[in-house]
Short mmCIF file of C-alpha atoms in Angstrom, two decimals:
data_model
loop_
_atom_site.label_atom_id
_atom_site.label_comp_id
_atom_site.label_asym_id
_atom_site.label_seq_id
_atom_site.Cartn_x
_atom_site.Cartn_y
_atom_site.Cartn_z
CA GLY A 205 4.69 -5.95 30.89
CA ALA A 206 1.55 -4.57 29.33
CA VAL A 207 1.60 -0.87 28.59
CA VAL A 208 -2.00 -0.61 27.38
CA SER A 209 -4.91 -2.22 29.16
CA GLN A 210 -8.54 -2.61 28.16
CA HIS A 211 -11.64 -3.35 30.14
CA PRO A 212 -13.68 -5.42 29.83
CA SER A 213 -11.90 -8.14 27.88
CA TRP A 214 -15.22 -9.46 26.67
CA VAL A 215 -18.80 -8.34 26.92
CA ILE A 216 -22.15 -9.64 25.78
CA CYS A 217 -25.02 -7.20 25.49
CA LYS A 218 -28.49 -7.13 24.10
CA SER A 219 -29.40 -5.33 20.93
CA GLY A 220 -30.32 -1.71 21.59
CA THR A 221 -28.20 -1.27 24.69
CA SER A 222 -24.95 0.67 25.03
CA VAL A 223 -21.56 -0.64 26.02
CA LYS A 224 -18.51 1.28 27.25
CA ILE A 225 -14.99 0.02 26.67
CA GLU A 226 -12.05 1.52 28.54
CA CYS A 227 -8.52 1.82 27.26
CA ARG A 228 -5.74 2.82 29.64
CA SER A 229 -2.19 3.81 28.93
CA LEU A 230 -0.37 2.37 31.94
CA ASP A 231 3.08 3.89 31.73
CA PHE A 232 2.83 6.90 29.48
CA GLN A 233 0.66 9.96 29.24
CA ALA A 234 -0.89 9.64 25.82
CA THR A 235 -2.45 12.68 24.22
CA THR A 236 -3.43 10.50 21.30
CA MET A 237 -4.80 7.00 21.24
CA PHE A 238 -6.37 4.96 18.51
CA TRP A 239 -9.35 2.64 18.25
CA TYR A 240 -9.40 -0.25 15.81
CA ARG A 241 -12.01 -2.84 14.97
CA GLN A 242 -11.36 -6.35 13.77
CA PHE A 243 -14.05 -8.62 12.40
CA PRO A 244 -13.47 -12.38 12.56
CA LYS A 245 -10.71 -13.57 10.27
CA GLN A 246 -10.18 -10.06 8.94
CA SER A 247 -7.63 -7.34 9.36
CA LEU A 248 -7.73 -4.36 11.67
CA MET A 249 -9.46 -1.20 10.55
CA LEU A 250 -8.86 2.14 12.19
CA MET A 251 -12.07 3.60 13.53
CA ALA A 252 -10.97 6.83 15.12
CA THR A 253 -8.21 8.82 16.70
CA SER A 254 -8.87 9.76 20.30
CA ASN A 255 -7.49 13.17 21.26
CA GLU A 256 -7.10 14.18 24.89
CA GLY A 257 -9.21 17.20 25.70
CA SER A 258 -10.78 17.52 22.27
CA LYS A 259 -13.08 15.73 19.88
CA ALA A 260 -12.13 12.44 18.35
CA THR A 261 -11.32 12.22 14.67
CA TYR A 262 -13.31 9.53 12.92
CA GLU A 263 -12.35 7.62 9.82
CA GLN A 264 -14.58 7.76 6.81
CA GLY A 265 -17.59 5.55 7.16
CA VAL A 266 -17.51 5.34 10.96
CA GLU A 267 -20.61 6.77 12.61
CA LYS A 268 -19.47 9.19 15.27
CA ASP A 269 -22.89 9.24 16.94
CA LYS A 270 -22.80 5.51 17.29
CA PHE A 271 -19.22 5.13 18.47
CA LEU A 272 -18.69 7.77 21.10
CA ILE A 273 -15.10 8.38 22.09
CA ASN A 274 -14.04 10.31 25.16
CA HIS A 275 -10.43 10.99 26.04
CA ALA A 276 -10.90 12.74 29.35
CA SER A 277 -7.42 12.22 30.76
CA LEU A 278 -3.94 11.50 29.50
CA THR A 279 -4.22 7.87 30.49
CA LEU A 280 -7.81 6.95 29.67
CA SER A 281 -9.82 6.79 26.48
CA THR A 282 -13.28 5.26 26.32
CA LEU A 283 -15.31 3.94 23.42
CA THR A 284 -19.05 3.69 23.88
CA VAL A 285 -21.02 1.68 21.38
CA THR A 286 -24.49 3.15 21.51
CA SER A 287 -27.65 1.28 20.56
CA ALA A 288 -25.60 -1.76 19.71
CA HIS A 289 -26.74 -4.15 17.00
CA PRO A 290 -25.49 -7.63 16.13
CA GLU A 291 -23.43 -6.23 13.26
CA ASP A 292 -21.41 -4.27 15.84
CA SER A 293 -20.14 -7.56 17.24
CA SER A 294 -16.41 -7.40 16.78
CA PHE A 295 -13.01 -7.29 18.45
CA TYR A 296 -12.18 -3.72 19.49
CA ILE A 297 -8.53 -2.88 20.11
CA CYS A 298 -6.98 0.38 21.23
CA SER A 299 -3.41 1.49 20.80
CA ARG A 300 -0.99 4.24 21.59
CA ARG A 301 2.40 5.19 20.27
CA GLU A 302 5.61 5.24 22.23
CA GLY A 303 7.13 8.69 22.35
CA VAL A 304 10.36 8.55 20.39
CA SER A 305 10.69 4.97 19.26
CA TYR A 306 7.58 5.07 17.07
CA GLU A 307 6.60 1.75 18.58
CA GLN A 308 2.84 1.24 18.61
CA TYR A 309 1.46 -0.66 21.54
CA PHE A 310 -1.88 -2.40 21.35
CA GLY A 311 -4.22 -3.26 24.15
CA PRO A 312 -5.39 -6.83 24.71
CA GLY A 313 -8.68 -6.12 22.96
CA THR A 314 -12.35 -6.30 23.91
CA ARG A 315 -14.57 -8.85 22.28
CA LEU A 316 -18.11 -7.51 21.95
CA THR A 317 -21.01 -9.79 21.19
CA VAL A 318 -24.41 -8.24 20.62
CA THR A 319 -27.34 -10.63 20.84
CA GLU B 231 -5.50 6.50 -0.10
CA LEU B 232 -2.80 4.27 1.30
CA LYS B 233 -3.22 0.60 0.42
CA VAL B 234 -1.24 -2.21 1.95
CA GLU B 235 -1.07 -5.60 0.29
CA GLN B 236 0.33 -8.72 1.82
CA ASN B 237 1.04 -12.00 0.16
CA PRO B 238 0.54 -14.75 0.54
CA LEU B 239 -2.60 -14.58 2.65
CA PHE B 240 -2.26 -18.21 3.64
CA LEU B 241 0.97 -20.09 4.06
CA SER B 242 1.37 -23.69 5.08
CA MET B 243 4.91 -24.84 5.51
CA GLN B 244 6.89 -27.65 7.02
CA GLU B 245 9.12 -27.28 10.00
CA GLY B 246 12.66 -26.50 9.05
CA LYS B 247 11.78 -24.71 5.81
CA ASN B 248 12.33 -21.08 4.90
CA TYR B 249 9.82 -18.68 3.46
CA THR B 250 9.18 -14.99 2.90
CA ILE B 251 6.06 -12.90 3.39
CA TYR B 252 5.77 -9.78 1.28
CA CYS B 253 4.19 -6.46 2.11
CA ASN B 254 3.68 -3.83 -0.58
CA TYR B 255 2.25 -0.39 0.04
CA SER B 256 1.00 2.26 -2.30
CA THR B 257 2.30 5.61 -1.06
CA THR B 258 5.45 6.93 0.50
CA SER B 259 5.99 6.01 4.12
CA ASP B 260 9.06 5.63 6.24
CA ARG B 261 7.53 3.55 9.00
CA LEU B 262 6.51 -0.02 8.66
CA TYR B 263 5.44 -2.39 11.39
CA TRP B 264 5.16 -6.14 11.65
CA TYR B 265 2.85 -7.75 14.18
CA ARG B 266 1.95 -11.24 15.19
CA GLN B 267 -1.54 -12.23 16.27
CA ASP B 268 -2.47 -15.53 17.88
CA PRO B 269 -6.10 -16.69 17.71
CA GLY B 270 -8.32 -14.71 20.03
CA LYS B 271 -5.47 -12.44 21.09
CA SER B 272 -4.37 -8.91 20.36
CA LEU B 273 -1.28 -7.87 18.44
CA GLU B 274 2.27 -8.54 19.50
CA SER B 275 4.85 -6.18 18.08
CA LEU B 276 7.63 -7.88 16.14
CA PHE B 277 9.49 -5.16 14.31
CA VAL B 278 9.44 -1.44 13.66
CA LEU B 279 11.28 -0.43 10.49
CA LEU B 280 11.98 3.26 10.28
CA SER B 281 14.22 3.85 7.30
CA ASN B 282 15.15 2.62 3.87
CA GLY B 283 17.36 -0.41 4.07
CA ALA B 284 16.43 -1.17 7.66
CA VAL B 285 16.88 -4.80 8.60
CA LYS B 286 15.93 -6.30 11.93
CA GLN B 287 16.17 -9.84 13.18
CA GLU B 288 14.72 -11.65 16.14
CA GLY B 289 15.19 -15.36 16.39
CA ARG B 290 13.96 -17.04 13.22
CA LEU B 291 12.33 -13.89 11.87
CA MET B 292 14.01 -11.17 9.88
CA ALA B 293 12.32 -8.09 8.47
CA SER B 294 13.57 -5.60 5.92
CA LEU B 295 12.32 -2.41 4.35
CA ASP B 296 12.88 -0.93 0.90
CA THR B 297 11.10 2.42 0.85
CA LYS B 298 11.96 3.06 -2.78
CA ALA B 299 10.23 -0.13 -3.85
CA ARG B 300 7.58 0.35 -1.15
CA LEU B 301 8.23 -3.20 -0.07
CA SER B 302 8.89 -4.95 3.17
CA THR B 303 9.65 -8.61 3.68
CA LEU B 304 9.38 -10.89 6.67
CA HIS B 305 11.66 -13.85 6.24
CA ILE B 306 11.18 -17.01 8.22
CA THR B 307 14.18 -19.24 8.70
CA ALA B 308 13.90 -22.90 9.69
CA ALA B 309 10.29 -22.60 10.74
CA VAL B 310 9.04 -24.21 13.91
CA HIS B 311 5.48 -24.96 14.99
CA ASP B 312 5.48 -22.12 17.53
CA LEU B 313 5.63 -19.63 14.69
CA SER B 314 2.12 -20.59 13.59
CA ALA B 315 0.07 -17.38 13.82
CA THR B 316 -1.26 -14.57 11.65
CA TYR B 317 1.28 -11.94 10.69
CA PHE B 318 0.29 -8.42 9.79
CA CYS B 319 2.27 -5.62 8.29
CA ALA B 320 1.09 -2.08 8.87
CA VAL B 321 2.17 1.25 7.45
CA ASP B 322 2.05 4.63 9.08
CA VAL B 323 -0.11 7.12 7.19
CA GLY B 324 2.14 10.04 6.39
CA GLY B 325 3.58 10.33 9.86
CA SER B 326 0.15 10.61 11.45
CA GLU B 327 0.64 7.60 13.75
CA LYS B 328 -2.45 6.05 12.20
CA LEU B 329 -1.76 2.61 10.82
CA VAL B 330 -3.15 0.94 7.74
CA PHE B 331 -2.92 -2.82 7.97
CA GLY B 332 -2.46 -5.48 5.37
CA LYS B 333 -4.94 -8.34 5.34
CA GLY B 334 -2.60 -10.59 7.23
CA THR B 335 -0.81 -13.82 6.42
CA LYS B 336 -2.01 -16.88 8.25
CA LEU B 337 1.01 -19.08 8.76
CA THR B 338 0.70 -22.72 9.66
CA VAL B 339 3.87 -24.65 10.37
CA ASN B 340 3.38 -28.39 10.16
CA PRO B 341 5.60 -30.92 11.91
#
């Protein structure tokens, strides 16, 4: 069964509004989770590393004030897209790593459309 | 900066044929992942390769890793239509758990 869930699975919002996406680790307390973005017909790009109890680490070129990440508990990380614009429309996927197997589990993804 | 290159990017093949997808990466890493993605869906884990010479097989798919050559292959044997999907390889960045993905190979298996 799924080990990482995301909510919502899809969302449509108007330009200028903010959207929050939740990522839950269902069976494992994850101190670290990851957020990726995938544009249509492209590969996945890592946006940031979400660290429980501390600030997220953002990849180069990702605006930390625009993509707010909060990892308030060992099972929940949230990504808030602030003041969304149409170019933020994308598929956002979170992941976490299994403890000793190095397996990386991905959530089902959230498709964001900004109109 | 770690770069991951996959080829081919597009692959159209007939059922019953064999083919190999290649994944090259630019810096040392001991962890390589293969994923499958169906349209509109997230990633499904296929293989995790953790050491030089690792070989794993599941059904018609077999993956191998040569860390010295910085090369992994995903071999498809006797392809069937259900294998049609996009396949990504991804490499762990220096043990950080962060993954750098290749551009993906879109596989279409024709009857």
